[in-house]
């Protein structure tokens, strides 16, 4: 595996990990929703089912960011996480098929398996293709396809399909679902841009992460009293984690230029 020269690889990797952990905060947020007591039965409150679905966004971001950065250790870590997550989703699909889950729930699990398969293929392309630039581009394109499918499906299509079984989409919900999709796509873009070895892209990625983080903190401030105290506190922590992307990405943005700028003393007149 040949690497593209990038002196900002380490801080860029930290920015991607910060984005990933912030997205994985969706797991405790899901667990803190009032009235959602978890069990191990054949229900939508099954603990494994809840955790694996809430963690999907973080796993996809890890795949996208690692393909863009193309750092060996991060790619291997992403491959391991993707493999474990894929096994959980496949196991869930088998149980749903055998026990007869609702069609929309089974469809949701199958779509997640498709997404994990696509982004895993992108990570493997980035890891094993020999030419570094071809590997990075191929990996980013394939993982982005999976990330876009995941974001649009979970943010818009799946909720709409689920609401149809209860009589139709609720008035005003389409706008909220589209806003959720846009924010999800902004985070995906931030992961790609923070990983790409360019000063400009990493600064743009930092800006996108900051925008989503600030919006998340503002939303958390307005949710006090609605979901108790624990939920908004974790939501604020999630926003702060995403905001921590900014300094890492800014530092990484300064270093690629140093890595590729020739030393004036070695340039022929």
PDB file of C-alpha atoms in Angstrom:
ATOM      1  CA  UNK A   1       0.000   0.000   0.000  1.00  0.00           C
ATOM      2  CA  UNK A   2       1.613   3.236  -1.198  1.00  0.00           C
ATOM      3  CA  UNK A   3       0.560   6.415   0.599  1.00  0.00           C
ATOM      4  CA  UNK A   4       0.016   9.879  -0.822  1.00  0.00           C
ATOM      5  CA  UNK A   5       2.436  12.315   0.918  1.00  0.00           C
ATOM      6  CA  UNK A   6       0.522  14.021   3.714  1.00  0.00           C
ATOM      7  CA  UNK A   7       2.218  15.616   6.711  1.00  0.00           C
ATOM      8  CA  UNK A   8      -1.177  16.300   8.277  1.00  0.00           C
ATOM      9  CA  UNK A   9      -2.228  12.639   8.368  1.00  0.00           C
ATOM     10  CA  UNK A  10      -2.278  12.310  12.170  1.00  0.00           C
ATOM     11  CA  UNK A  11      -4.393  15.386  13.040  1.00  0.00           C
ATOM     12  CA  UNK A  12      -6.658  14.579  10.086  1.00  0.00           C
ATOM     13  CA  UNK A  13      -7.148  11.065  11.482  1.00  0.00           C
ATOM     14  CA  UNK A  14      -8.050  12.592  14.854  1.00  0.00           C
ATOM     15  CA  UNK A  15     -10.628  14.838  13.181  1.00  0.00           C
ATOM     16  CA  UNK A  16     -12.229  11.810  11.504  1.00  0.00           C
ATOM     17  CA  UNK A  17     -12.252   9.865  14.775  1.00  0.00           C
ATOM     18  CA  UNK A  18     -13.864  12.838  16.545  1.00  0.00           C
ATOM     19  CA  UNK A  19     -16.592  12.930  13.881  1.00  0.00           C
ATOM     20  CA  UNK A  20     -17.107   9.187  14.241  1.00  0.00           C
ATOM     21  CA  UNK A  21     -17.366   9.239  18.036  1.00  0.00           C
ATOM     22  CA  UNK A  22     -19.753  12.205  17.856  1.00  0.00           C
ATOM     23  CA  UNK A  23     -21.973  10.243  15.473  1.00  0.00           C
ATOM     24  CA  UNK A  24     -21.816   7.177  17.762  1.00  0.00           C
ATOM     25  CA  UNK A  25     -23.238   9.356  20.529  1.00  0.00           C
ATOM     26  CA  UNK A  26     -26.547   8.603  18.813  1.00  0.00           C
ATOM     27  CA  UNK A  27     -26.478   5.326  20.765  1.00  0.00           C
ATOM     28  CA  UNK A  28     -26.753   6.840  24.283  1.00  0.00           C
ATOM     29  CA  UNK A  29     -29.155   9.448  22.885  1.00  0.00           C
ATOM     30  CA  UNK A  30     -31.413   6.666  21.643  1.00  0.00           C
ATOM     31  CA  UNK A  31     -31.182   4.903  24.995  1.00  0.00           C
ATOM     32  CA  UNK A  32     -32.143   8.094  26.858  1.00  0.00           C
ATOM     33  CA  UNK A  33     -35.420   8.636  24.991  1.00  0.00           C
ATOM     34  CA  UNK A  34     -38.136   8.515  27.691  1.00  0.00           C
ATOM     35  CA  UNK A  35     -40.316   5.420  27.695  1.00  0.00           C
ATOM     36  CA  UNK A  36     -37.973   3.253  25.591  1.00  0.00           C
ATOM     37  CA  UNK A  37     -37.110   0.400  27.924  1.00  0.00           C
ATOM     38  CA  UNK A  38     -34.836  -2.101  26.221  1.00  0.00           C
ATOM     39  CA  UNK A  39     -35.368  -5.851  26.174  1.00  0.00           C
ATOM     40  CA  UNK A  40     -33.949  -8.906  24.434  1.00  0.00           C
ATOM     41  CA  UNK A  41     -37.201 -10.031  22.857  1.00  0.00           C
ATOM     42  CA  UNK A  42     -38.507  -9.820  19.323  1.00  0.00           C
ATOM     43  CA  UNK A  43     -39.413  -6.124  19.529  1.00  0.00           C
ATOM     44  CA  UNK A  44     -38.199  -2.796  18.176  1.00  0.00           C
ATOM     45  CA  UNK A  45     -36.793  -2.154  21.660  1.00  0.00           C
ATOM     46  CA  UNK A  46     -34.443  -5.125  21.380  1.00  0.00           C
ATOM     47  CA  UNK A  47     -31.114  -3.893  22.748  1.00  0.00           C
ATOM     48  CA  UNK A  48     -29.011  -5.260  19.881  1.00  0.00           C
ATOM     49  CA  UNK A  49     -31.414  -3.895  17.272  1.00  0.00           C
ATOM     50  CA  UNK A  50     -31.426  -0.430  18.848  1.00  0.00           C
ATOM     51  CA  UNK A  51     -27.647  -0.195  19.272  1.00  0.00           C
ATOM     52  CA  UNK A  52     -26.687  -1.511  15.830  1.00  0.00           C
ATOM     53  CA  UNK A  53     -29.039   0.877  14.059  1.00  0.00           C
ATOM     54  CA  UNK A  54     -28.156   3.899  16.167  1.00  0.00           C
ATOM     55  CA  UNK A  55     -24.450   3.249  15.531  1.00  0.00           C
ATOM     56  CA  UNK A  56     -24.801   3.035  11.745  1.00  0.00           C
ATOM     57  CA  UNK A  57     -24.080   6.716  11.060  1.00  0.00           C
ATOM     58  CA  UNK A  58     -20.782   6.593  12.957  1.00  0.00           C
ATOM     59  CA  UNK A  59     -19.656   3.409  11.226  1.00  0.00           C
ATOM     60  CA  UNK A  60     -20.418   4.890   7.802  1.00  0.00           C
ATOM     61  CA  UNK A  61     -18.546   8.095   8.663  1.00  0.00           C
ATOM     62  CA  UNK A  62     -15.519   6.077   9.767  1.00  0.00           C
ATOM     63  CA  UNK A  63     -15.533   4.281   6.410  1.00  0.00           C
ATOM     64  CA  UNK A  64     -15.864   7.477   4.374  1.00  0.00           C
ATOM     65  CA  UNK A  65     -13.220   9.371   6.341  1.00  0.00           C
ATOM     66  CA  UNK A  66     -10.719   6.508   6.324  1.00  0.00           C
ATOM     67  CA  UNK A  67     -11.094   6.075   2.544  1.00  0.00           C
ATOM     68  CA  UNK A  68     -10.475   9.799   2.033  1.00  0.00           C
ATOM     69  CA  UNK A  69      -7.441   9.900   4.343  1.00  0.00           C
ATOM     70  CA  UNK A  70      -6.141   6.479   3.292  1.00  0.00           C
ATOM     71  CA  UNK A  71      -4.112   5.859   6.425  1.00  0.00           C
ATOM     72  CA  UNK A  72      -3.386   2.150   6.835  1.00  0.00           C
ATOM     73  CA  UNK A  73      -4.254   1.837  10.541  1.00  0.00           C
ATOM     74  CA  UNK A  74      -7.486   3.790  10.178  1.00  0.00           C
ATOM     75  CA  UNK A  75      -8.508   1.723   7.142  1.00  0.00           C
ATOM     76  CA  UNK A  76      -7.844  -1.529   9.017  1.00  0.00           C
ATOM     77  CA  UNK A  77      -9.815  -0.272  12.025  1.00  0.00           C
ATOM     78  CA  UNK A  78     -12.674   0.725   9.718  1.00  0.00           C
ATOM     79  CA  UNK A  79     -12.636  -2.711   8.060  1.00  0.00           C
ATOM     80  CA  UNK A  80     -12.832  -4.455  11.442  1.00  0.00           C
ATOM     81  CA  UNK A  81     -15.694  -2.236  12.650  1.00  0.00           C
ATOM     82  CA  UNK A  82     -17.560  -2.693   9.376  1.00  0.00           C
ATOM     83  CA  UNK A  83     -17.147  -6.467   9.519  1.00  0.00           C
ATOM     84  CA  UNK A  84     -18.495  -6.666  13.085  1.00  0.00           C
ATOM     85  CA  UNK A  85     -21.383  -4.333  12.282  1.00  0.00           C
ATOM     86  CA  UNK A  86     -22.235  -6.279   9.134  1.00  0.00           C
ATOM     87  CA  UNK A  87     -22.361  -9.553  11.101  1.00  0.00           C
ATOM     88  CA  UNK A  88     -24.803  -7.987  13.575  1.00  0.00           C
ATOM     89  CA  UNK A  89     -27.072  -6.724  10.804  1.00  0.00           C
ATOM     90  CA  UNK A  90     -27.020 -10.057   8.961  1.00  0.00           C
ATOM     91  CA  UNK A  91     -27.898 -11.857  12.206  1.00  0.00           C
ATOM     92  CA  UNK A  92     -30.772  -9.436  12.759  1.00  0.00           C
ATOM     93  CA  UNK A  93     -32.056 -10.008   9.224  1.00  0.00           C
ATOM     94  CA  UNK A  94     -32.021 -13.797   9.736  1.00  0.00           C
ATOM     95  CA  UNK A  95     -34.023 -13.466  12.962  1.00  0.00           C
ATOM     96  CA  UNK A  96     -36.487 -11.101  11.293  1.00  0.00           C
ATOM     97  CA  UNK A  97     -37.000 -13.474   8.367  1.00  0.00           C
ATOM     98  CA  UNK A  98     -37.480 -16.520  10.598  1.00  0.00           C
ATOM     99  CA  UNK A  99     -39.822 -14.870  13.102  1.00  0.00           C
ATOM    100  CA  UNK A 100     -41.719 -12.708  10.607  1.00  0.00           C
ATOM    101  CA  UNK A 101     -40.880  -9.066  11.276  1.00  0.00           C
ATOM    102  CA  UNK A 102     -42.885  -6.205   9.802  1.00  0.00           C
ATOM    103  CA  UNK A 103     -41.945  -5.611   6.140  1.00  0.00           C
ATOM    104  CA  UNK A 104     -40.683  -2.056   6.785  1.00  0.00           C
ATOM    105  CA  UNK A 105     -38.379  -3.260   9.590  1.00  0.00           C
ATOM    106  CA  UNK A 106     -36.987  -6.080   7.458  1.00  0.00           C
ATOM    107  CA  UNK A 107     -36.536  -3.681   4.563  1.00  0.00           C
ATOM    108  CA  UNK A 108     -34.652  -1.308   6.862  1.00  0.00           C
ATOM    109  CA  UNK A 109     -32.269  -4.056   7.982  1.00  0.00           C
ATOM    110  CA  UNK A 110     -31.656  -5.218   4.418  1.00  0.00           C
ATOM    111  CA  UNK A 111     -30.895  -1.638   3.358  1.00  0.00           C
ATOM    112  CA  UNK A 112     -28.363  -1.318   6.184  1.00  0.00           C
ATOM    113  CA  UNK A 113     -26.699  -4.554   5.040  1.00  0.00           C
ATOM    114  CA  UNK A 114     -26.499  -3.107   1.523  1.00  0.00           C
ATOM    115  CA  UNK A 115     -24.971   0.122   2.829  1.00  0.00           C
ATOM    116  CA  UNK A 116     -22.393  -1.709   4.952  1.00  0.00           C
ATOM    117  CA  UNK A 117     -21.470  -3.910   2.001  1.00  0.00           C
ATOM    118  CA  UNK A 118     -20.971  -0.906  -0.276  1.00  0.00           C
ATOM    119  CA  UNK A 119     -18.888   1.139   2.172  1.00  0.00           C
ATOM    120  CA  UNK A 120     -16.848  -1.955   3.089  1.00  0.00           C
ATOM    121  CA  UNK A 121     -16.058  -2.423  -0.607  1.00  0.00           C
ATOM    122  CA  UNK A 122     -14.880   1.204  -0.744  1.00  0.00           C
ATOM    123  CA  UNK A 123     -12.637   0.728   2.287  1.00  0.00           C
ATOM    124  CA  UNK A 124     -11.101  -2.421   0.765  1.00  0.00           C
ATOM    125  CA  UNK A 125     -10.480  -0.622  -2.519  1.00  0.00           C
ATOM    126  CA  UNK A 126      -8.718   2.193  -0.681  1.00  0.00           C
ATOM    127  CA  UNK A 127      -6.682  -0.341   1.284  1.00  0.00           C
ATOM    128  CA  UNK A 128      -5.589  -2.753  -1.431  1.00  0.00           C
ATOM    129  CA  UNK A 129      -5.362  -0.872  -4.742  1.00  0.00           C
ATOM    130  CA  UNK A 130      -1.706  -0.225  -5.474  1.00  0.00           C
ATOM    131  CA  UNK A 131      -1.794   3.248  -7.036  1.00  0.00           C
ATOM    132  CA  UNK A 132      -2.416   5.648  -4.110  1.00  0.00           C
ATOM    133  CA  UNK A 133      -4.422   8.266  -6.017  1.00  0.00           C
ATOM    134  CA  UNK A 134      -6.589   5.709  -7.811  1.00  0.00           C
ATOM    135  CA  UNK A 135      -7.166   3.868  -4.531  1.00  0.00           C
ATOM    136  CA  UNK A 136      -8.199   7.045  -2.737  1.00  0.00           C
ATOM    137  CA  UNK A 137     -10.580   8.194  -5.474  1.00  0.00           C
ATOM    138  CA  UNK A 138     -12.160   4.771  -5.904  1.00  0.00           C
ATOM    139  CA  UNK A 139     -12.545   4.324  -2.162  1.00  0.00           C
ATOM    140  CA  UNK A 140     -14.094   7.745  -1.663  1.00  0.00           C
ATOM    141  CA  UNK A 141     -16.546   7.376  -4.559  1.00  0.00           C
ATOM    142  CA  UNK A 142     -17.771   3.954  -3.436  1.00  0.00           C
ATOM    143  CA  UNK A 143     -18.041   4.846   0.256  1.00  0.00           C
ATOM    144  CA  UNK A 144     -19.825   8.075  -0.640  1.00  0.00           C
ATOM    145  CA  UNK A 145     -22.424   6.126  -2.621  1.00  0.00           C
ATOM    146  CA  UNK A 146     -23.110   4.009   0.455  1.00  0.00           C
ATOM    147  CA  UNK A 147     -23.165   7.038   2.767  1.00  0.00           C
ATOM    148  CA  UNK A 148     -25.651   8.925   0.584  1.00  0.00           C
ATOM    149  CA  UNK A 149     -27.915   5.869   0.350  1.00  0.00           C
ATOM    150  CA  UNK A 150     -27.785   5.458   4.127  1.00  0.00           C
ATOM    151  CA  UNK A 151     -28.498   9.121   4.853  1.00  0.00           C
ATOM    152  CA  UNK A 152     -31.423   9.454   2.447  1.00  0.00           C
ATOM    153  CA  UNK A 153     -32.914   6.107   3.456  1.00  0.00           C
ATOM    154  CA  UNK A 154     -32.724   6.573   7.234  1.00  0.00           C
ATOM    155  CA  UNK A 155     -33.542  10.293   7.262  1.00  0.00           C
ATOM    156  CA  UNK A 156     -36.338  10.449   4.674  1.00  0.00           C
ATOM    157  CA  UNK A 157     -37.454   7.233   3.001  1.00  0.00           C
ATOM    158  CA  UNK A 158     -37.652   4.805   5.936  1.00  0.00           C
ATOM    159  CA  UNK A 159     -39.577   7.221   8.226  1.00  0.00           C
ATOM    160  CA  UNK A 160     -41.951   7.990   5.352  1.00  0.00           C
ATOM    161  CA  UNK A 161     -42.501   4.293   4.636  1.00  0.00           C
ATOM    162  CA  UNK A 162     -43.077   3.599   8.344  1.00  0.00           C
ATOM    163  CA  UNK A 163     -45.623   6.411   8.607  1.00  0.00           C
ATOM    164  CA  UNK A 164     -47.526   5.114   5.567  1.00  0.00           C
ATOM    165  CA  UNK A 165     -48.398   1.974   7.520  1.00  0.00           C
ATOM    166  CA  UNK A 166     -50.112   4.235  10.076  1.00  0.00           C
ATOM    167  CA  UNK A 167     -52.206   6.155   7.557  1.00  0.00           C
ATOM    168  CA  UNK A 168     -49.764   8.493   5.822  1.00  0.00           C
ATOM    169  CA  UNK A 169     -47.001  11.019   6.367  1.00  0.00           C
ATOM    170  CA  UNK A 170     -47.835  13.522   9.089  1.00  0.00           C
ATOM    171  CA  UNK A 171     -48.230  17.183   7.990  1.00  0.00           C
ATOM    172  CA  UNK A 172     -45.013  19.139   8.327  1.00  0.00           C
ATOM    173  CA  UNK A 173     -42.868  16.031   8.746  1.00  0.00           C
ATOM    174  CA  UNK A 174     -41.407  16.095   5.245  1.00  0.00           C
ATOM    175  CA  UNK A 175     -39.635  19.392   5.979  1.00  0.00           C
ATOM    176  CA  UNK A 176     -38.152  18.014   9.207  1.00  0.00           C
ATOM    177  CA  UNK A 177     -36.999  14.848   7.454  1.00  0.00           C
ATOM    178  CA  UNK A 178     -35.326  16.840   4.682  1.00  0.00           C
ATOM    179  CA  UNK A 179     -33.508  19.033   7.216  1.00  0.00           C
ATOM    180  CA  UNK A 180     -32.268  15.886   8.947  1.00  0.00           C
ATOM    181  CA  UNK A 181     -31.050  14.528   5.605  1.00  0.00           C
ATOM    182  CA  UNK A 182     -29.210  17.750   4.754  1.00  0.00           C
ATOM    183  CA  UNK A 183     -27.453  17.788   8.131  1.00  0.00           C
ATOM    184  CA  UNK A 184     -26.481  14.142   7.681  1.00  0.00           C
ATOM    185  CA  UNK A 185     -25.037  14.857   4.242  1.00  0.00           C
ATOM    186  CA  UNK A 186     -23.076  17.822   5.637  1.00  0.00           C
ATOM    187  CA  UNK A 187     -21.428  15.548   8.212  1.00  0.00           C
ATOM    188  CA  UNK A 188     -20.573  13.022   5.486  1.00  0.00           C
ATOM    189  CA  UNK A 189     -19.045  15.836   3.425  1.00  0.00           C
ATOM    190  CA  UNK A 190     -17.068  16.988   6.467  1.00  0.00           C
ATOM    191  CA  UNK A 191     -15.601  13.485   6.894  1.00  0.00           C
ATOM    192  CA  UNK A 192     -14.460  13.372   3.265  1.00  0.00           C
ATOM    193  CA  UNK A 193     -13.065  16.895   3.244  1.00  0.00           C
ATOM    194  CA  UNK A 194     -11.213  16.506   6.543  1.00  0.00           C
ATOM    195  CA  UNK A 195      -9.570  13.356   5.234  1.00  0.00           C
ATOM    196  CA  UNK A 196      -8.597  14.644   1.806  1.00  0.00           C
ATOM    197  CA  UNK A 197      -4.982  15.841   1.674  1.00  0.00           C
ATOM    198  CA  UNK A 198      -5.642  19.460   0.779  1.00  0.00           C
ATOM    199  CA  UNK A 199      -5.454  22.630   2.842  1.00  0.00           C
ATOM    200  CA  UNK A 200      -8.636  24.039   1.296  1.00  0.00           C
ATOM    201  CA  UNK A 201     -10.764  20.909   1.687  1.00  0.00           C
ATOM    202  CA  UNK A 202      -9.767  20.411   5.303  1.00  0.00           C
ATOM    203  CA  UNK A 203     -10.692  23.982   6.200  1.00  0.00           C
ATOM    204  CA  UNK A 204     -14.072  23.546   4.484  1.00  0.00           C
ATOM    205  CA  UNK A 205     -14.553  20.256   6.356  1.00  0.00           C
ATOM    206  CA  UNK A 206     -13.819  22.032   9.641  1.00  0.00           C
ATOM    207  CA  UNK A 207     -16.387  24.709   8.763  1.00  0.00           C
ATOM    208  CA  UNK A 208     -19.091  22.141   7.951  1.00  0.00           C
ATOM    209  CA  UNK A 209     -18.426  20.272  11.195  1.00  0.00           C
ATOM    210  CA  UNK A 210     -18.619  23.539  13.147  1.00  0.00           C
ATOM    211  CA  UNK A 211     -21.964  24.461  11.556  1.00  0.00           C
ATOM    212  CA  UNK A 212     -23.532  21.075  12.390  1.00  0.00           C
ATOM    213  CA  UNK A 213     -22.036  21.148  15.903  1.00  0.00           C
ATOM    214  CA  UNK A 214     -23.423  24.609  16.691  1.00  0.00           C
ATOM    215  CA  UNK A 215     -26.867  23.649  15.379  1.00  0.00           C
ATOM    216  CA  UNK A 216     -26.768  20.521  17.537  1.00  0.00           C
ATOM    217  CA  UNK A 217     -25.872  22.470  20.681  1.00  0.00           C
ATOM    218  CA  UNK A 218     -28.644  24.985  19.989  1.00  0.00           C
ATOM    219  CA  UNK A 219     -31.145  22.161  19.518  1.00  0.00           C
ATOM    220  CA  UNK A 220     -29.974  20.622  22.801  1.00  0.00           C
ATOM    221  CA  UNK A 221     -30.450  23.924  24.620  1.00  0.00           C
ATOM    222  CA  UNK A 222     -34.067  23.987  23.451  1.00  0.00           C
ATOM    223  CA  UNK A 223     -34.732  20.383  24.498  1.00  0.00           C
ATOM    224  CA  UNK A 224     -34.248  20.888  28.239  1.00  0.00           C
ATOM    225  CA  UNK A 225     -37.520  20.013  29.943  1.00  0.00           C
ATOM    226  CA  UNK A 226     -38.802  18.021  26.975  1.00  0.00           C
ATOM    227  CA  UNK A 227     -36.618  14.917  27.438  1.00  0.00           C
ATOM    228  CA  UNK A 228     -35.372  15.468  30.973  1.00  0.00           C
ATOM    229  CA  UNK A 229     -31.787  16.467  31.697  1.00  0.00           C
ATOM    230  CA  UNK A 230     -29.732  13.495  30.507  1.00  0.00           C
ATOM    231  CA  UNK A 231     -30.748  13.693  26.843  1.00  0.00           C
ATOM    232  CA  UNK A 232     -29.820  17.363  26.228  1.00  0.00           C
ATOM    233  CA  UNK A 233     -26.594  16.969  28.226  1.00  0.00           C
ATOM    234  CA  UNK A 234     -25.484  14.082  26.005  1.00  0.00           C
ATOM    235  CA  UNK A 235     -26.616  16.046  22.955  1.00  0.00           C
ATOM    236  CA  UNK A 236     -24.448  18.984  24.026  1.00  0.00           C
ATOM    237  CA  UNK A 237     -21.533  16.586  24.551  1.00  0.00           C
ATOM    238  CA  UNK A 238     -22.113  15.289  21.039  1.00  0.00           C
ATOM    239  CA  UNK A 239     -21.968  18.846  19.686  1.00  0.00           C
ATOM    240  CA  UNK A 240     -18.762  19.572  21.585  1.00  0.00           C
ATOM    241  CA  UNK A 241     -17.168  16.391  20.235  1.00  0.00           C
ATOM    242  CA  UNK A 242     -18.041  17.453  16.724  1.00  0.00           C
ATOM    243  CA  UNK A 243     -16.717  20.931  17.441  1.00  0.00           C
ATOM    244  CA  UNK A 244     -13.391  19.356  18.474  1.00  0.00           C
ATOM    245  CA  UNK A 245     -12.993  18.390  14.810  1.00  0.00           C
ATOM    246  CA  UNK A 246     -12.217  22.013  13.987  1.00  0.00           C
ATOM    247  CA  UNK A 247      -8.763  22.399  15.634  1.00  0.00           C
ATOM    248  CA  UNK A 248      -7.590  18.997  14.366  1.00  0.00           C
ATOM    249  CA  UNK A 249      -8.724  19.775  10.821  1.00  0.00           C
ATOM    250  CA  UNK A 250      -7.187  23.261  10.893  1.00  0.00           C
ATOM    251  CA  UNK A 251      -3.828  21.860  12.037  1.00  0.00           C
ATOM    252  CA  UNK A 252      -4.039  19.167   9.350  1.00  0.00           C
ATOM    253  CA  UNK A 253      -4.866  21.849   6.778  1.00  0.00           C
ATOM    254  CA  UNK A 254      -1.568  23.624   7.434  1.00  0.00           C
ATOM    255  CA  UNK A 255       0.644  20.549   7.128  1.00  0.00           C
ATOM    256  CA  UNK A 256      -0.129  19.168   3.636  1.00  0.00           C
ATOM    257  CA  UNK A 257       1.117  22.450   2.153  1.00  0.00           C
ATOM    258  CA  UNK A 258       4.371  22.042   4.066  1.00  0.00           C
ATOM    259  CA  UNK A 259       4.674  18.460   2.836  1.00  0.00           C
ATOM    260  CA  UNK A 260       4.296  19.293  -0.860  1.00  0.00           C
ATOM    261  CA  UNK A 261       5.991  22.696  -0.999  1.00  0.00           C
ATOM    262  CA  UNK A 262       9.528  22.317  -2.418  1.00  0.00           C
ATOM    263  CA  UNK A 263      12.518  23.632  -0.530  1.00  0.00           C
ATOM    264  CA  UNK A 264      13.699  26.787  -2.357  1.00  0.00           C
ATOM    265  CA  UNK A 265      17.307  25.687  -1.886  1.00  0.00           C
ATOM    266  CA  UNK A 266      16.667  22.539  -3.945  1.00  0.00           C
ATOM    267  CA  UNK A 267      14.829  24.231  -6.823  1.00  0.00           C
ATOM    268  CA  UNK A 268      16.960  24.785  -9.915  1.00  0.00           C
ATOM    269  CA  UNK A 269      17.128  28.311 -11.257  1.00  0.00           C
TER     270      UNK A 269
END
